[in-house]
mmCIF file with all atom_site columns, C-alpha atoms in Angstrom:
data_model
loop_
_atom_site.group_PDB
_atom_site.id
_atom_site.type_symbol
_atom_site.label_atom_id
_atom_site.label_alt_id
_atom_site.label_comp_id
_atom_site.label_asym_id
_atom_site.label_entity_id
_atom_site.label_seq_id
_atom_site.pdbx_PDB_ins_code
_atom_site.Cartn_x
_atom_site.Cartn_y
_atom_site.Cartn_z
_atom_site.occupancy
_atom_site.B_iso_or_equiv
_atom_site.pdbx_formal_charge
_atom_site.auth_seq_id
_atom_site.auth_comp_id
_atom_site.auth_asym_id
_atom_site.auth_atom_id
_atom_site.pdbx_PDB_model_num
ATOM 1   C CA . MET T 1 1   ? 0.000   0.000  0.000  1.00 0.00 ? 1126 MET T CA 1
ATOM 2   C CA . HIS T 1 2   ? 1.005   3.546  -0.618 1.00 0.00 ? 1127 HIS T CA 1
ATOM 3   C CA . PRO T 1 3   ? 2.389   5.334  2.492  1.00 0.00 ? 1128 PRO T CA 1
ATOM 4   C CA . ALA T 1 4   ? -0.012  8.254  1.942  1.00 0.00 ? 1129 ALA T CA 1
ATOM 5   C CA . TYR T 1 5   ? -2.895  5.846  2.610  1.00 0.00 ? 1130 TYR T CA 1
ATOM 6   C CA . PHE T 1 6   ? -1.757  5.388  6.214  1.00 0.00 ? 1131 PHE T CA 1
ATOM 7   C CA . VAL T 1 7   ? -1.460  9.150  6.713  1.00 0.00 ? 1132 VAL T CA 1
ATOM 8   C CA . VAL T 1 8   ? -5.011  9.687  5.439  1.00 0.00 ? 1133 VAL T CA 1
ATOM 9   C CA . VAL T 1 9   ? -6.395  6.901  7.651  1.00 0.00 ? 1134 VAL T CA 1
ATOM 10  C CA . ALA T 1 10  ? -4.586  8.268  10.714 1.00 0.00 ? 1135 ALA T CA 1
ATOM 11  C CA . LEU T 1 11  ? -5.912  11.771 10.079 1.00 0.00 ? 1136 LEU T CA 1
ATOM 12  C CA . CYS T 1 12  ? -9.464  10.488 9.658  1.00 0.00 ? 1137 CYS T CA 1
ATOM 13  C CA . LEU T 1 13  ? -9.289  8.475  12.848 1.00 0.00 ? 1138 LEU T CA 1
ATOM 14  C CA . SER T 1 14  ? -7.927  11.386 14.872 1.00 0.00 ? 1139 SER T CA 1
ATOM 15  C CA . ASN T 1 15  ? -10.602 13.747 13.542 1.00 0.00 ? 1140 ASN T CA 1
ATOM 16  C CA . CYS T 1 16  ? -13.394 11.222 14.040 1.00 0.00 ? 1141 CYS T CA 1
ATOM 17  C CA . ALA T 1 17  ? -12.433 10.431 17.620 1.00 0.00 ? 1142 ALA T CA 1
ATOM 18  C CA . ARG T 1 18  ? -15.136 10.868 20.218 1.00 0.00 ? 1143 ARG T CA 1
ATOM 19  C CA . ASP T 1 19  ? -15.220 14.163 22.090 1.00 0.00 ? 1144 ASP T CA 1
ATOM 20  C CA . GLU T 1 20  ? -14.163 13.404 25.673 1.00 0.00 ? 1145 GLU T CA 1
ATOM 21  C CA . THR T 1 21  ? -14.202 16.997 26.930 1.00 0.00 ? 1146 THR T CA 1
ATOM 22  C CA . VAL T 1 22  ? -16.757 18.576 29.271 1.00 0.00 ? 1147 VAL T CA 1
ATOM 23  C CA . ALA T 1 23  ? -18.816 19.444 26.174 1.00 0.00 ? 1148 ALA T CA 1
ATOM 24  C CA . ALA T 1 24  ? -19.654 15.759 25.679 1.00 0.00 ? 1149 ALA T CA 1
ATOM 25  C CA . TYR T 1 25  ? -20.688 15.356 29.309 1.00 0.00 ? 1150 TYR T CA 1
ATOM 26  C CA . GLY T 1 26  ? -23.439 17.953 29.495 1.00 0.00 ? 1151 GLY T CA 1
ATOM 27  C CA . GLY T 1 27  ? -21.557 21.133 28.638 1.00 0.00 ? 1152 GLY T CA 1
ATOM 28  C CA . ALA T 1 28  ? -22.458 21.478 24.955 1.00 0.00 ? 1153 ALA T CA 1
ATOM 29  C CA . ASN T 1 29  ? -25.438 23.296 23.454 1.00 0.00 ? 1154 ASN T CA 1
ATOM 30  C CA . ARG T 1 30  ? -25.774 25.593 26.437 1.00 0.00 ? 1155 ARG T CA 1
ATOM 31  C CA . VAL T 1 31  ? -24.768 29.100 27.370 1.00 0.00 ? 1156 VAL T CA 1
ATOM 32  C CA . TRP T 1 32  ? -23.232 28.963 30.841 1.00 0.00 ? 1157 TRP T CA 1
ATOM 33  C CA . THR T 1 33  ? -23.565 32.229 32.781 1.00 0.00 ? 1158 THR T CA 1
ATOM 34  C CA . LEU T 1 34  ? -21.101 32.909 35.586 1.00 0.00 ? 1159 LEU T CA 1
ATOM 35  C CA . ALA T 1 35  ? -22.888 33.079 38.950 1.00 0.00 ? 1160 ALA T CA 1
ATOM 36  C CA . GLU T 1 36  ? -19.951 32.922 41.399 1.00 0.00 ? 1161 GLU T CA 1
ATOM 37  C CA . LEU T 1 37  ? -16.223 33.554 41.315 1.00 0.00 ? 1162 LEU T CA 1
ATOM 38  C CA . ASP T 1 38  ? -14.419 32.184 44.398 1.00 0.00 ? 1163 ASP T CA 1
ATOM 39  C CA . GLY T 1 39  ? -17.634 32.223 46.440 1.00 0.00 ? 1164 GLY T CA 1
ATOM 40  C CA . GLN T 1 40  ? -18.572 35.791 45.518 1.00 0.00 ? 1165 GLN T CA 1
ATOM 41  C CA . ARG T 1 41  ? -21.735 36.444 43.528 1.00 0.00 ? 1166 ARG T CA 1
ATOM 42  C CA . ILE T 1 42  ? -21.066 37.928 40.096 1.00 0.00 ? 1167 ILE T CA 1
ATOM 43  C CA . ASP T 1 43  ? -23.569 40.390 38.648 1.00 0.00 ? 1168 ASP T CA 1
ATOM 44  C CA . THR T 1 44  ? -21.902 41.005 35.291 1.00 0.00 ? 1169 THR T CA 1
ATOM 45  C CA . ARG T 1 45  ? -22.984 39.047 32.224 1.00 0.00 ? 1170 ARG T CA 1
ATOM 46  C CA . THR T 1 46  ? -20.072 36.632 31.804 1.00 0.00 ? 1171 THR T CA 1
ATOM 47  C CA . THR T 1 47  ? -20.595 33.504 29.718 1.00 0.00 ? 1172 THR T CA 1
ATOM 48  C CA . LEU T 1 48  ? -18.879 30.282 28.712 1.00 0.00 ? 1173 LEU T CA 1
ATOM 49  C CA . THR T 1 49  ? -19.808 28.002 25.809 1.00 0.00 ? 1174 THR T CA 1
ATOM 50  C CA . PHE T 1 50  ? -18.352 24.896 24.194 1.00 0.00 ? 1175 PHE T CA 1
ATOM 51  C CA . PRO T 1 51  ? -18.777 25.653 20.462 1.00 0.00 ? 1176 PRO T CA 1
ATOM 52  C CA . GLY T 1 52  ? -16.800 22.693 19.129 1.00 0.00 ? 1177 GLY T CA 1
ATOM 53  C CA . LYS T 1 53  ? -14.640 19.766 20.083 1.00 0.00 ? 1178 LYS T CA 1
ATOM 54  C CA . GLY T 1 54  ? -11.854 20.991 22.348 1.00 0.00 ? 1179 GLY T CA 1
ATOM 55  C CA . GLN T 1 55  ? -12.914 24.652 22.269 1.00 0.00 ? 1180 GLN T CA 1
ATOM 56  C CA . ILE T 1 56  ? -14.389 27.203 24.635 1.00 0.00 ? 1181 ILE T CA 1
ATOM 57  C CA . SER T 1 57  ? -15.656 30.700 23.957 1.00 0.00 ? 1182 SER T CA 1
ATOM 58  C CA . GLY T 1 58  ? -17.799 33.297 25.608 1.00 0.00 ? 1183 GLY T CA 1
ATOM 59  C CA . HIS T 1 59  ? -18.064 36.872 26.756 1.00 0.00 ? 1184 HIS T CA 1
ATOM 60  C CA . GLY T 1 60  ? -16.467 38.449 29.772 1.00 0.00 ? 1185 GLY T CA 1
ATOM 61  C CA . PRO T 1 61  ? -17.933 41.610 31.249 1.00 0.00 ? 1186 PRO T CA 1
ATOM 62  C CA . CYS T 1 62  ? -16.209 43.567 28.471 1.00 0.00 ? 1187 CYS T CA 1
ATOM 63  C CA . ASN T 1 63  ? -14.771 41.280 25.794 1.00 0.00 ? 1188 ASN T CA 1
ATOM 64  C CA . ALA T 1 64  ? -15.433 38.157 23.762 1.00 0.00 ? 1189 ALA T CA 1
ATOM 65  C CA . TYR T 1 65  ? -12.919 35.335 24.167 1.00 0.00 ? 1190 TYR T CA 1
ATOM 66  C CA . THR T 1 66  ? -11.954 31.937 22.818 1.00 0.00 ? 1191 THR T CA 1
ATOM 67  C CA . ALA T 1 67  ? -9.434  29.227 23.707 1.00 0.00 ? 1192 ALA T CA 1
ATOM 68  C CA . ASP T 1 68  ? -8.590  25.583 23.172 1.00 0.00 ? 1193 ASP T CA 1
ATOM 69  C CA . MET T 1 69  ? -9.800  23.193 25.878 1.00 0.00 ? 1194 MET T CA 1
ATOM 70  C CA . PRO T 1 70  ? -8.537  19.708 24.982 1.00 0.00 ? 1195 PRO T CA 1
ATOM 71  C CA . ALA T 1 71  ? -8.582  18.007 28.408 1.00 0.00 ? 1196 ALA T CA 1
ATOM 72  C CA . PRO T 1 72  ? -10.841 14.957 28.850 1.00 0.00 ? 1197 PRO T CA 1
ATOM 73  C CA . TYR T 1 73  ? -13.698 15.211 31.349 1.00 0.00 ? 1198 TYR T CA 1
ATOM 74  C CA . PRO T 1 74  ? -13.578 15.802 34.293 1.00 0.00 ? 1199 PRO T CA 1
ATOM 75  C CA . TRP T 1 75  ? -10.290 17.623 33.726 1.00 0.00 ? 1200 TRP T CA 1
ATOM 76  C CA . PHE T 1 76  ? -10.248 21.179 32.464 1.00 0.00 ? 1201 PHE T CA 1
ATOM 77  C CA . GLU T 1 77  ? -7.435  23.228 31.013 1.00 0.00 ? 1202 GLU T CA 1
ATOM 78  C CA . THR T 1 78  ? -7.322  26.071 28.563 1.00 0.00 ? 1203 THR T CA 1
ATOM 79  C CA . GLY T 1 79  ? -4.797  27.031 25.995 1.00 0.00 ? 1204 GLY T CA 1
ATOM 80  C CA . GLN T 1 80  ? -3.927  30.687 25.679 1.00 0.00 ? 1205 GLN T CA 1
ATOM 81  C CA . ILE T 1 81  ? -7.105  32.744 25.939 1.00 0.00 ? 1206 ILE T CA 1
ATOM 82  C CA . ALA T 1 82  ? -7.557  35.068 22.951 1.00 0.00 ? 1207 ALA T CA 1
ATOM 83  C CA . ARG T 1 83  ? -9.858  38.028 23.507 1.00 0.00 ? 1208 ARG T CA 1
ATOM 84  C CA . THR T 1 84  ? -11.007 41.294 22.075 1.00 0.00 ? 1209 THR T CA 1
ATOM 85  C CA . LYS T 1 85  ? -9.650  44.498 23.620 1.00 0.00 ? 1210 LYS T CA 1
ATOM 86  C CA . THR T 1 86  ? -12.587 46.690 24.610 1.00 0.00 ? 1211 THR T CA 1
ATOM 87  C CA . ALA T 1 87  ? -12.382 48.762 27.789 1.00 0.00 ? 1212 ALA T CA 1
ATOM 88  C CA . CYS T 1 88  ? -15.333 49.023 30.174 1.00 0.00 ? 1213 CYS T CA 1
ATOM 89  C CA . PRO T 1 89  ? -16.008 49.752 33.864 1.00 0.00 ? 1214 PRO T CA 1
ATOM 90  C CA . ASP T 1 90  ? -15.858 46.020 34.742 1.00 0.00 ? 1215 ASP T CA 1
ATOM 91  C CA . LEU T 1 91  ? -12.367 45.448 33.320 1.00 0.00 ? 1216 LEU T CA 1
ATOM 92  C CA . ALA T 1 92  ? -10.901 44.535 36.735 1.00 0.00 ? 1217 ALA T CA 1
ATOM 93  C CA . THR T 1 93  ? -13.562 41.826 37.211 1.00 0.00 ? 1218 THR T CA 1
ATOM 94  C CA . GLU T 1 94  ? -12.870 40.564 33.723 1.00 0.00 ? 1219 GLU T CA 1
ATOM 95  C CA . GLU T 1 95  ? -9.120  40.332 34.337 1.00 0.00 ? 1220 GLU T CA 1
ATOM 96  C CA . ARG T 1 96  ? -9.800  38.330 37.496 1.00 0.00 ? 1221 ARG T CA 1
ATOM 97  C CA . TYR T 1 97  ? -12.190 36.022 35.616 1.00 0.00 ? 1222 TYR T CA 1
ATOM 98  C CA . PHE T 1 98  ? -9.661  35.267 32.874 1.00 0.00 ? 1223 PHE T CA 1
ATOM 99  C CA . GLU T 1 99  ? -6.901  34.697 35.436 1.00 0.00 ? 1224 GLU T CA 1
ATOM 100 C CA . VAL T 1 100 ? -9.037  32.229 37.393 1.00 0.00 ? 1225 VAL T CA 1
ATOM 101 C CA . LEU T 1 101 ? -10.426 30.537 34.243 1.00 0.00 ? 1226 LEU T CA 1
ATOM 102 C CA . ALA T 1 102 ? -6.888  29.898 32.967 1.00 0.00 ? 1227 ALA T CA 1
ATOM 103 C CA . GLY T 1 103 ? -6.024  28.176 36.260 1.00 0.00 ? 1228 GLY T CA 1
ATOM 104 C CA . MET T 1 104 ? -8.960  25.754 36.406 1.00 0.00 ? 1229 MET T CA 1
ATOM 105 C CA . THR T 1 105 ? -8.104  22.039 36.342 1.00 0.00 ? 1230 THR T CA 1
ATOM 106 C CA . GLN T 1 106 ? -11.387 20.182 36.996 1.00 0.00 ? 1231 GLN T CA 1
ATOM 107 C CA . SER T 1 107 ? -14.973 20.421 35.785 1.00 0.00 ? 1232 SER T CA 1
ATOM 108 C CA . GLU T 1 108 ? -18.248 19.052 37.051 1.00 0.00 ? 1233 GLU T CA 1
ATOM 109 C CA . VAL T 1 109 ? -21.602 19.254 35.283 1.00 0.00 ? 1234 VAL T CA 1
ATOM 110 C CA . SER T 1 110 ? -24.662 18.604 37.414 1.00 0.00 ? 1235 SER T CA 1
ATOM 111 C CA . GLY T 1 111 ? -27.893 19.430 35.613 1.00 0.00 ? 1236 GLY T CA 1
ATOM 112 C CA . PRO T 1 112 ? -27.997 23.192 35.041 1.00 0.00 ? 1237 PRO T CA 1
ATOM 113 C CA . THR T 1 113 ? -24.819 23.828 37.058 1.00 0.00 ? 1238 THR T CA 1
ATOM 114 C CA . LEU T 1 114 ? -21.209 23.743 35.856 1.00 0.00 ? 1239 LEU T CA 1
ATOM 115 C CA . VAL T 1 115 ? -18.444 24.076 38.442 1.00 0.00 ? 1240 VAL T CA 1
ATOM 116 C CA . LEU T 1 116 ? -14.813 24.605 37.472 1.00 0.00 ? 1241 LEU T CA 1
ATOM 117 C CA . ARG T 1 117 ? -12.220 24.312 40.239 1.00 0.00 ? 1242 ARG T CA 1
ATOM 118 C CA . ASN T 1 118 ? -8.537  23.829 40.902 1.00 0.00 ? 1243 ASN T CA 1
ATOM 119 C CA . ASN T 1 119 ? -6.357  22.320 43.641 1.00 0.00 ? 1244 ASN T CA 1
ATOM 120 C CA . SER T 1 120 ? -5.927  25.743 45.272 1.00 0.00 ? 1245 SER T CA 1
ATOM 121 C CA . GLY T 1 121 ? -9.635  25.837 46.111 1.00 0.00 ? 1246 GLY T CA 1
ATOM 122 C CA . GLN T 1 122 ? -10.653 28.405 43.517 1.00 0.00 ? 1247 GLN T CA 1
ATOM 123 C CA . GLU T 1 123 ? -14.059 27.885 41.889 1.00 0.00 ? 1248 GLU T CA 1
ATOM 124 C CA . LEU T 1 124 ? -16.142 29.264 39.064 1.00 0.00 ? 1249 LEU T CA 1
ATOM 125 C CA . VAL T 1 125 ? -19.848 28.385 39.255 1.00 0.00 ? 1250 VAL T CA 1
ATOM 126 C CA . PHE T 1 126 ? -21.946 28.728 36.099 1.00 0.00 ? 1251 PHE T CA 1
ATOM 127 C CA . ILE T 1 127 ? -25.688 28.305 35.569 1.00 0.00 ? 1252 ILE T CA 1
ATOM 128 C CA . ALA T 1 128 ? -27.003 27.047 32.203 1.00 0.00 ? 1253 ALA T CA 1
ATOM 129 C CA . ARG T 1 129 ? -29.110 29.340 30.088 1.00 0.00 ? 1254 ARG T CA 1
ATOM 130 C CA . ASP T 1 130 ? -30.385 26.988 27.372 1.00 0.00 ? 1255 ASP T CA 1
#
């Protein structure tokens, strides 16, 4: 067989692999709205979605963002978070959100609630808005 055949088969298999991220375990097809950051209620409209395999996106209080999220459930990790650069009065809250989001290592979906946490005890609690 031609060596290119094996390359094509390998690429197909890797692209057809089952999604094992939080999206496949209840996270997909929902808009998750941030309710708490480290135990403090958040009143700004901050969202998280899982638009595709291994991806996250959403809106902070000021800016839209996107990142890779390839970790299998229940683990959570983001690649570098890319975001727009609009200033607003809630920029300090947004900076804190992105800092904490980048440090999350675990996820748990329970009905309409998504909790992201890390070993330092930080948590982000989201509520689903279908």
